[in-house]
Short mmCIF file of C-alpha atoms and ligand atoms in Angstrom, two decimals:
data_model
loop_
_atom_site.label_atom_id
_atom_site.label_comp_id
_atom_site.label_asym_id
_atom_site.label_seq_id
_atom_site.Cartn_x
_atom_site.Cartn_y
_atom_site.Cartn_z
CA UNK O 1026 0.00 0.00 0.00
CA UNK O 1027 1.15 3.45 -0.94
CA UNK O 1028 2.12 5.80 1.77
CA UNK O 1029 1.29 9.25 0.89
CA UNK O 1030 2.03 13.35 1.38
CA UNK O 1031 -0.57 15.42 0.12
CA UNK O 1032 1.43 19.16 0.24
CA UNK O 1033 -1.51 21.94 -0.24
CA UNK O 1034 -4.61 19.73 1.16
CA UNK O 1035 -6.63 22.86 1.87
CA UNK O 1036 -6.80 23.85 -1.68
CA UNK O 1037 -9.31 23.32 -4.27
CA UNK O 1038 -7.96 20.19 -5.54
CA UNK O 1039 -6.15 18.77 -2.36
CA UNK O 1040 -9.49 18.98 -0.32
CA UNK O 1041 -11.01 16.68 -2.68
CA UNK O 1042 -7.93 14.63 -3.86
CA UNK O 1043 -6.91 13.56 -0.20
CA UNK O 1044 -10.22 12.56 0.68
CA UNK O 1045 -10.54 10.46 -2.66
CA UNK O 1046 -6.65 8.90 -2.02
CA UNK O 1047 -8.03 7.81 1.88
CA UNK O 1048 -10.59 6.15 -0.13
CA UNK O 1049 -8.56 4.34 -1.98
CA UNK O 1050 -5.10 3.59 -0.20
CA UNK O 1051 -6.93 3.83 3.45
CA UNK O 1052 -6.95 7.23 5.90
CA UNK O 1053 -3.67 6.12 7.95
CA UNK O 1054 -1.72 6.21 4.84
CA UNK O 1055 -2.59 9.54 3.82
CA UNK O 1056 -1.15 12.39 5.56
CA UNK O 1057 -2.89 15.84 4.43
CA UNK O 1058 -0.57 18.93 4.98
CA UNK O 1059 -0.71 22.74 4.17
CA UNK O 1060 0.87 25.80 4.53
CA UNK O 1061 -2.65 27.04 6.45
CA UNK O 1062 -3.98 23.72 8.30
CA UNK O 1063 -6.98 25.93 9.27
CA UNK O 1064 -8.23 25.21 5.82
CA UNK O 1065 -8.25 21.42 6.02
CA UNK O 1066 -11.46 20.45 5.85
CA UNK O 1067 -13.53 18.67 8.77
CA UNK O 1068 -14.06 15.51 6.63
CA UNK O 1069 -10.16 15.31 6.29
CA UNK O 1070 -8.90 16.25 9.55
CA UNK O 1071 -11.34 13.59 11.13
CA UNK O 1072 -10.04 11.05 8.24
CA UNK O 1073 -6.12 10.23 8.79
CA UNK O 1074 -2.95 12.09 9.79
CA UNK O 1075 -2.54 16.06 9.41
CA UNK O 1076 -0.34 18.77 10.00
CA UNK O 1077 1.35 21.83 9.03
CA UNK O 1078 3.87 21.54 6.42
CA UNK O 1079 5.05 24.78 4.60
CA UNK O 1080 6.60 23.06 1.23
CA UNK O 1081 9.01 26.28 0.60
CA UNK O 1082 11.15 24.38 3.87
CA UNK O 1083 12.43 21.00 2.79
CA UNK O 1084 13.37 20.33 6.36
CA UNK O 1085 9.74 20.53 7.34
CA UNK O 1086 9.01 18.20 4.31
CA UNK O 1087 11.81 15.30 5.07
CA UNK O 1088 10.67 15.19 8.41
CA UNK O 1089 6.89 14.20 7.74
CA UNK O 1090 8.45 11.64 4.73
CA UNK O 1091 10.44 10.45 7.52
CA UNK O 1092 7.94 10.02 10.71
CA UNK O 1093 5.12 8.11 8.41
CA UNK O 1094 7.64 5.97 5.77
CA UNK O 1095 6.72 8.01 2.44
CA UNK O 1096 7.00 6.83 -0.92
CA UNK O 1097 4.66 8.98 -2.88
CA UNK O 1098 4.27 12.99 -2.42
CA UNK O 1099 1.25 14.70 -4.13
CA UNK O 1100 2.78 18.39 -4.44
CA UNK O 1101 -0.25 20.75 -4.74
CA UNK O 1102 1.57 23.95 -3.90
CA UNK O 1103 1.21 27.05 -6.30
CA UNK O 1104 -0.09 30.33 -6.64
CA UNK O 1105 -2.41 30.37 -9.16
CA UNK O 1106 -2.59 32.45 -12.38
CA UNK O 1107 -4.09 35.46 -11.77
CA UNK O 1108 -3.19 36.16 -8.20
CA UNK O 1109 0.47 34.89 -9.26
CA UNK O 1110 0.22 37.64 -11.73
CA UNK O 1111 -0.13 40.33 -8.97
CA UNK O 1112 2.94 39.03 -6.97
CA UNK O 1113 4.75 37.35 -9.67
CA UNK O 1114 8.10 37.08 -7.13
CA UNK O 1115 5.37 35.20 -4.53
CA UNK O 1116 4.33 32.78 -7.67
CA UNK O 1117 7.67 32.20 -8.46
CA UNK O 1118 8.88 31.58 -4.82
CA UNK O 1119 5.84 29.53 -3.61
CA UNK O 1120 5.72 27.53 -7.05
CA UNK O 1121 9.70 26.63 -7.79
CA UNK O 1122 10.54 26.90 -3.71
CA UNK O 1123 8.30 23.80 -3.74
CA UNK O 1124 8.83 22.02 -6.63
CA UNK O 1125 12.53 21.84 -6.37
CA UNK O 1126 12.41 21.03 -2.84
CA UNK O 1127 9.87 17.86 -3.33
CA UNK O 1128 12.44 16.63 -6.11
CA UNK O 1129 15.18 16.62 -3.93
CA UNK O 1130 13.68 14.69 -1.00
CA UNK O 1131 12.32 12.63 -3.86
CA UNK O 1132 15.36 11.82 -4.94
CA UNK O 1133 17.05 11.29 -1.45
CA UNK O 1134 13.92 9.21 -0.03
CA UNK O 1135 12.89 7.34 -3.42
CA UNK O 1136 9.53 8.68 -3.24
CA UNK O 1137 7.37 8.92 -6.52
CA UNK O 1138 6.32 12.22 -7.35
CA UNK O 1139 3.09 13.89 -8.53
CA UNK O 1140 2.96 17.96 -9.19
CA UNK O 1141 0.16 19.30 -11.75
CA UNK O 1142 1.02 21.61 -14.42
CA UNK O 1143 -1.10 23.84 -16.61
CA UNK O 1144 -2.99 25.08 -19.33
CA UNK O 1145 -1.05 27.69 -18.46
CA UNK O 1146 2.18 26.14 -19.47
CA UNK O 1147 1.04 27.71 -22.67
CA UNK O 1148 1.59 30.92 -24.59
CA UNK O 1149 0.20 32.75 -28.09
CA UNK O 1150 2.64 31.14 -29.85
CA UNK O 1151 1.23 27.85 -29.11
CA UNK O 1152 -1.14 26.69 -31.30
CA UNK O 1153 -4.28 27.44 -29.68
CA UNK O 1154 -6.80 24.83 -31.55
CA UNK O 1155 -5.70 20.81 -30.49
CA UNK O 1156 -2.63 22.15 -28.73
CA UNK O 1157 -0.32 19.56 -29.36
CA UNK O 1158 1.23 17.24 -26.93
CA UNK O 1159 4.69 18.48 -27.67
CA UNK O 1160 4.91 21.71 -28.79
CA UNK O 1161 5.79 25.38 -28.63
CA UNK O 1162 5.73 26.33 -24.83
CA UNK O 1163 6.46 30.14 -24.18
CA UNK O 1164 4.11 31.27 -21.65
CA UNK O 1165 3.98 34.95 -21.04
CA UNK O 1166 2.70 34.40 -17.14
CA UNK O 1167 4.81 34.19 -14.57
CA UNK O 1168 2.72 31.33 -13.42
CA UNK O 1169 3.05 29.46 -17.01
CA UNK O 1170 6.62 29.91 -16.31
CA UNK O 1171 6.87 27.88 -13.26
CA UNK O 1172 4.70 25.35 -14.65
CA UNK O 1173 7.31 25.30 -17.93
CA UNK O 1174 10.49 25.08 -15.40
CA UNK O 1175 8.39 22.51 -13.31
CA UNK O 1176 7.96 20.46 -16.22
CA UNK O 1177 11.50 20.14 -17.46
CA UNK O 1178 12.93 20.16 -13.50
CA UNK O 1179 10.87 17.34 -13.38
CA UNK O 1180 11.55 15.45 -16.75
CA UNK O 1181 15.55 16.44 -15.68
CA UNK O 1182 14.87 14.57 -12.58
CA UNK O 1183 13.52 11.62 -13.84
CA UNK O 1184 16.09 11.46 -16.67
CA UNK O 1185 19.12 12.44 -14.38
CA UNK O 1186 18.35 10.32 -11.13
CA UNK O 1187 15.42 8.03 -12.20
CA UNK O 1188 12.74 10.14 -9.52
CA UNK O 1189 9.26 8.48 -10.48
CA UNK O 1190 7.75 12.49 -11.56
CA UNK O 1191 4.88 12.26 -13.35
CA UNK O 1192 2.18 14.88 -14.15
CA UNK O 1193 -0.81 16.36 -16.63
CA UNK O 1194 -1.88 19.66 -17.60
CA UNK O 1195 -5.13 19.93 -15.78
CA UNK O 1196 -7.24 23.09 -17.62
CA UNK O 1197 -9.55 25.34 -15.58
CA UNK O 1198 -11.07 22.49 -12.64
CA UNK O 1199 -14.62 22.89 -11.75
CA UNK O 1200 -16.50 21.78 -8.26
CA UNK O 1201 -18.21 22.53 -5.61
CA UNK O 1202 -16.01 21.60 -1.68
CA UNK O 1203 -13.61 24.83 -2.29
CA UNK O 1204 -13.60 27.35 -3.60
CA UNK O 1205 -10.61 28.41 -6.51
CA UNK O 1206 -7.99 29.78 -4.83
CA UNK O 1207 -7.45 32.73 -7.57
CA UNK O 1208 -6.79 31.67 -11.39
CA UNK O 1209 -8.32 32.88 -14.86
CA UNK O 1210 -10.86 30.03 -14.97
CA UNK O 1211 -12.23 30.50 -11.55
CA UNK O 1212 -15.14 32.14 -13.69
CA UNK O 1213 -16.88 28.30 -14.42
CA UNK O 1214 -16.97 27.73 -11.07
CA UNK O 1215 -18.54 30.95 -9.69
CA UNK O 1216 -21.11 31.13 -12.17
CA UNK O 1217 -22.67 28.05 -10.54
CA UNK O 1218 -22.61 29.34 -6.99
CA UNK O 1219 -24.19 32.88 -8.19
CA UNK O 1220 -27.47 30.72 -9.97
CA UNK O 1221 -27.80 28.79 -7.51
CA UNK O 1222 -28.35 31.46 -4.67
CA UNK O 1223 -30.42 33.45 -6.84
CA UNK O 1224 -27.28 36.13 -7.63
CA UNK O 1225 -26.89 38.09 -10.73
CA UNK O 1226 -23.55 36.93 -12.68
CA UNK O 1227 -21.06 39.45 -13.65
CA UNK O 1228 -18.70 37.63 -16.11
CA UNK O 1229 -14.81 38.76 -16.13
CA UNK O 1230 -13.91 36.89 -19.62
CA UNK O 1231 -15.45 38.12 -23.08
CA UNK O 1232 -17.72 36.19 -25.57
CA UNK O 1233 -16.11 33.80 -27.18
CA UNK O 1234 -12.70 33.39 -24.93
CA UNK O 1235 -12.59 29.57 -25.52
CA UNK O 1236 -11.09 27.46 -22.50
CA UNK O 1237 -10.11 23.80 -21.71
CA UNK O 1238 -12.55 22.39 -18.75
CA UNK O 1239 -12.59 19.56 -16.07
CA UNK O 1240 -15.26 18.41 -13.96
CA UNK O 1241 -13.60 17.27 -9.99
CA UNK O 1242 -14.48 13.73 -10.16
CA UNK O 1243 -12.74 13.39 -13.52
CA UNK O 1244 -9.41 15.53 -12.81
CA UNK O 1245 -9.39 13.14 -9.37
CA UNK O 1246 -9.33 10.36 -11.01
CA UNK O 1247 -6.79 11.18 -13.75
CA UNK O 1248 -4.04 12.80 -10.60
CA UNK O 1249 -4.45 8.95 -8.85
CA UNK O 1250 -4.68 6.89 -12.48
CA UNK O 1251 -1.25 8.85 -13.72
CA UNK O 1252 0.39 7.58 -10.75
CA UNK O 1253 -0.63 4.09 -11.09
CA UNK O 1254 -0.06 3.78 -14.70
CA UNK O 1255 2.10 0.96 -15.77
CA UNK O 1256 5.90 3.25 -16.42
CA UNK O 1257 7.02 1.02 -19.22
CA UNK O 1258 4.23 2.64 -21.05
CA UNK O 1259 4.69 5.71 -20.78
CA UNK O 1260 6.62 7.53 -23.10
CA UNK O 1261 5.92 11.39 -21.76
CA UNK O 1262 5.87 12.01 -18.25
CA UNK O 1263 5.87 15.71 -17.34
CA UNK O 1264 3.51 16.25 -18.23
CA UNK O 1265 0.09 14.70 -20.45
CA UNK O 1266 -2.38 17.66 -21.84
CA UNK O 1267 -5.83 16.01 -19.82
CA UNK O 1268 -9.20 17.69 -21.37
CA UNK O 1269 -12.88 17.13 -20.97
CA UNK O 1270 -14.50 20.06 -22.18
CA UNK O 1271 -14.09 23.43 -23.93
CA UNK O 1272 -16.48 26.39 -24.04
CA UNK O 1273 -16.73 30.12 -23.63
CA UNK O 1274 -18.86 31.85 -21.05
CA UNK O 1275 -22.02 31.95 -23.66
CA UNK O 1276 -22.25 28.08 -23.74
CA UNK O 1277 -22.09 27.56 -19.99
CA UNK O 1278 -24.56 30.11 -19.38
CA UNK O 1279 -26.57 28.61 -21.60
CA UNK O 1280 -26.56 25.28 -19.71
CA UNK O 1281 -26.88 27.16 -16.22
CA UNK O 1282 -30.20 28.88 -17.89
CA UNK O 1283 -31.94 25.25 -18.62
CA UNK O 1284 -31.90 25.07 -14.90
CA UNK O 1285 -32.56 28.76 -13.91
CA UNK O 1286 -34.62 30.33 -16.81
CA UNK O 1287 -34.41 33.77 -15.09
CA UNK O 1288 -30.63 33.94 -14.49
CA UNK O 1289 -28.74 37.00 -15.53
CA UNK O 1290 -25.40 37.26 -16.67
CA UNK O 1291 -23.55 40.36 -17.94
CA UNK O 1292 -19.76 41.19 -18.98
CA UNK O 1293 -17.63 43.20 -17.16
CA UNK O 1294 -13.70 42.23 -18.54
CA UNK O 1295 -11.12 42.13 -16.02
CA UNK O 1296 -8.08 43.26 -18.68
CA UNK O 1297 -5.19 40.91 -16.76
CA UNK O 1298 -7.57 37.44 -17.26
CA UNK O 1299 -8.69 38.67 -20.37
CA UNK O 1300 -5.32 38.24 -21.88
CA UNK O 1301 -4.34 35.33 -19.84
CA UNK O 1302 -7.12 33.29 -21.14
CA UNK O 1303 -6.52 34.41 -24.78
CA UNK O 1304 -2.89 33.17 -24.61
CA UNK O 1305 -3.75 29.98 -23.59
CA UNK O 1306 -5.27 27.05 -26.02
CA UNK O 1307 -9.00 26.95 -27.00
CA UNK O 1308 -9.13 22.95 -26.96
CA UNK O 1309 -5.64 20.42 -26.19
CA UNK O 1310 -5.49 17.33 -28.12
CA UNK O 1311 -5.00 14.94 -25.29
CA UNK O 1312 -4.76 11.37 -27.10
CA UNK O 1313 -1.44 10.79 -25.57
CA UNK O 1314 -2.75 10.75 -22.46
CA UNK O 1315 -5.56 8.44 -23.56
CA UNK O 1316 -2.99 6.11 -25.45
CA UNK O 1317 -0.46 6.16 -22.59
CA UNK O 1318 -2.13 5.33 -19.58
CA UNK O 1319 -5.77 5.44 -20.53
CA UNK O 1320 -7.77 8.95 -19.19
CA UNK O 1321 -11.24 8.59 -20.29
CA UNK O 1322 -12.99 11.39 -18.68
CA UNK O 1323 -16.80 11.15 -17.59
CA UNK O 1324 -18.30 14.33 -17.21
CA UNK O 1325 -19.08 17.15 -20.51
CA UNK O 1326 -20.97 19.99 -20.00
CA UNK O 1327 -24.77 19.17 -19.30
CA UNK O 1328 -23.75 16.30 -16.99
CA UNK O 1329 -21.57 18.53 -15.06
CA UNK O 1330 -24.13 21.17 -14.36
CA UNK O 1331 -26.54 18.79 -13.44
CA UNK O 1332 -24.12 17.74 -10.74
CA UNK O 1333 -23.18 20.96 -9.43
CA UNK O 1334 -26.04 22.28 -9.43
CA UNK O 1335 -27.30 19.17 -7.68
CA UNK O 1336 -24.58 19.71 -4.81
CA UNK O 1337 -24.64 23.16 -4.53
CA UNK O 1338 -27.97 23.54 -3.59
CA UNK O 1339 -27.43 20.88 -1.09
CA UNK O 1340 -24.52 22.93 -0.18
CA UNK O 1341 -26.55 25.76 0.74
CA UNK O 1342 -29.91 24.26 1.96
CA UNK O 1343 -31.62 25.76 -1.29
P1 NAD I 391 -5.30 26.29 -4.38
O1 NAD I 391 -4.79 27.68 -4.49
O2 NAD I 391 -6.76 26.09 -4.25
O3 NAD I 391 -4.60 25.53 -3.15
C1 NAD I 391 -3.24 25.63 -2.89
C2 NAD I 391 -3.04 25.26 -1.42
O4 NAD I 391 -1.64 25.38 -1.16
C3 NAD I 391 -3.74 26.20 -0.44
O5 NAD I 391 -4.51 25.45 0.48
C4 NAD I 391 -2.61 26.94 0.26
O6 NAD I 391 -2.88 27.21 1.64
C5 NAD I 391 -1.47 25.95 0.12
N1 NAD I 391 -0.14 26.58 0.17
C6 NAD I 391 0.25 27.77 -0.32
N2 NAD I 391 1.56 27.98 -0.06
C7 NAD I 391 1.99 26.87 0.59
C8 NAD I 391 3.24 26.47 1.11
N3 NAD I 391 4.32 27.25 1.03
N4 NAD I 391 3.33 25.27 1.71
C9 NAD I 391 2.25 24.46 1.84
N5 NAD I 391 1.04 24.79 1.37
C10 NAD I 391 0.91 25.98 0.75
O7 NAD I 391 -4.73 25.50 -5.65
P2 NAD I 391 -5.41 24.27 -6.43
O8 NAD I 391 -6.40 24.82 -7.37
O9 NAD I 391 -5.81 23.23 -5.48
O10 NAD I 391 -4.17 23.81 -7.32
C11 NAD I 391 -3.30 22.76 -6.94
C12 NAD I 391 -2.29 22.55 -8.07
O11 NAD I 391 -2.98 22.26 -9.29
C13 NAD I 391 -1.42 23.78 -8.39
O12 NAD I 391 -0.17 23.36 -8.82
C14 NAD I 391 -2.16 24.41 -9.54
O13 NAD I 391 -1.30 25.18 -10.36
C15 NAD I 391 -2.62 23.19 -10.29
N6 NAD I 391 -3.73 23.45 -11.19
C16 NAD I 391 -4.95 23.83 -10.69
C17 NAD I 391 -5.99 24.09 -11.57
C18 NAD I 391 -7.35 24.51 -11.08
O14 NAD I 391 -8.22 24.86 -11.90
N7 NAD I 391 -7.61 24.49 -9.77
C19 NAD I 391 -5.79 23.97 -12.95
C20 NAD I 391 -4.52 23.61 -13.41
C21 NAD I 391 -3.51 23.33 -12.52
N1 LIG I 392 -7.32 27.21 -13.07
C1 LIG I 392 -5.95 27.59 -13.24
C2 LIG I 392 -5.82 29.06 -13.35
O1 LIG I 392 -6.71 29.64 -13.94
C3 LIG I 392 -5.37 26.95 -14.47
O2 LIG I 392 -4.10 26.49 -14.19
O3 LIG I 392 -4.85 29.61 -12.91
#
């Protein structure tokens, strides 16, 4: 049985992620940690082992892989897009501080290694319609630049000292337990909370601004599926474009309206998203990721709203 660190539990994905791992590997051999423990969840703190790592410290790092015998590390630390673009020396600190220390404890402990990359490891010179797996990668956020440096660091790694790294480039994640925590997508998740309690919609991304999209359940299962994927067959590693959906902000409110005929949205464009999200691709062509290790997401649009929709009202007693 794995024996695992989630770094970043309290986030959007790590509140979710660790509670799906405990489900899978057992509670005891999941330890959730974050810079902020006060955000771990109740469900998690009551579930397994916690505590309070800060990832930028590799001391504080070694000495949880120590006390509980890891051998996997689920690195979930970043600062994401557009709040990374505000402080770009805090996204470059938080991002490569721990990165580069979870590679070198990987490589001293011989612990597998899982950090997500990006859409956002993207630029305008990509091309923006079935971005490629391999191809042009000059990002003009500071945030796509950590996730660039984290993917060769990592591939470097792997090729240099044989560290198990693997990783995908999750787009814009949509659910319901928390919140985003501050990127250019964050836009398909708030649109749900604002139907559902009866709130107008102010939308920070023009008409037509195209964007990859994952439903929870589906980006959980491809962060656990990488990591047990059989490593003779993989011939990329950091890191696999993972899709399940594009729109733009029309289509989605669209689908939100079959459920609430009355809901209002209107555009109000925040400039620094606005050209984030029109520097990164409309739709990524991940086959290699279905070829390599077999991601078959579940969820497209209409099933997805259904669900959230479903949860957030239980969510708020609507
Ligand atoms: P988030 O911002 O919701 O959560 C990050 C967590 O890290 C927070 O709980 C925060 O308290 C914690 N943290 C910050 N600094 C820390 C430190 N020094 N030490 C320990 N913990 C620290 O982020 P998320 O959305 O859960 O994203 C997780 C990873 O997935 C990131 O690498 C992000 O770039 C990537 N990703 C996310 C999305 C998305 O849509 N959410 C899309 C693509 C990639
Ligand atoms: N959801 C993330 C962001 O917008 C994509 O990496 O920053």
């Amino acid at each position: 049985m794995k024996k695992i660190l989630v770094l970043g539990s309290g986030g959007q994905i790590g509140s979710e992620l660790t509670m799906r791992l405990r489900e899978v590997y057992g509670g005891a051999n999941v330890v959730a940690t974050d810079l902020n423990p006060e955000r771990l969840t109740k469900s998690i703190q009551e579930t397994g082992p916690t505590g309070k790592v800060d990832a930028c410290q590799a001391q504080q790092i070694a000495e949880v892989v120590d006390k509980y015998n890891i051998d996997t590390i689920y690195n979930l630390v970043a600062i994401l897009s557009a709040t990374a673009e505000k402080n770009p020396m805090l996204g470059w600190n938080v991002g490569m501080g721990a990165l580069i220390n979870c590679l070198e404890i990987s490589r001293e402990k011989k612990c597998a290694l899982f950090t997500p990359s990006s859409i956002g490891a993207f630029g305008p010179s990509t091309p923006l319609d079935g971005t490629p797996q391999d191809t042009i990668q000059r990002p003009q956020t500071i945030y796509g630049v950590t996730k660039v440096t984290g993917e060769l660091l990592s591939d470097y790694y792997f090729k240099r000292f044989g560290v198990d790294t693997r990783s995908v480039r999750f787009p814009g994640l949509i659910s319901y337990v928390t919140p985003p925590g501050g990127g250019t997508t964050d836009y398909a998740v708030d649109i749900y909370y604002a139907a559902v309690k009866g709130e107008d919609f102010v939308c920070p991304l023009k008409k037509g601004t195209l964007l990859d999209m994952m439903y929870m359940p589906d980006a959980l299962n491809a962060a656990i599926n990488i990591m047990e994927a059989d490593a003779s067959k993989l011939i990329h590693r950091n890191s696999f474009n993972v899709t399940a959906m594009h729109f733009d902000p029309e289509e989605i409110y669209s689908e939100v309206k079959k459920h609430y005929p009355n809901f209002k949205m209107t555009y109000e464009v925040e400039p620094i998203k606005q050209s984030i999200a029109d520097s990164w691709p409309n739709w990524m062509d991940d086959s290699c990721a279905r070829k390599e290790w077999g991601f078959k997401p579940e969820y497209d649009l209409p099933k997805m709203t259904k669900d959230m929709i479903e949860k957030l009202k239980i969510k708020f007693g609507k």
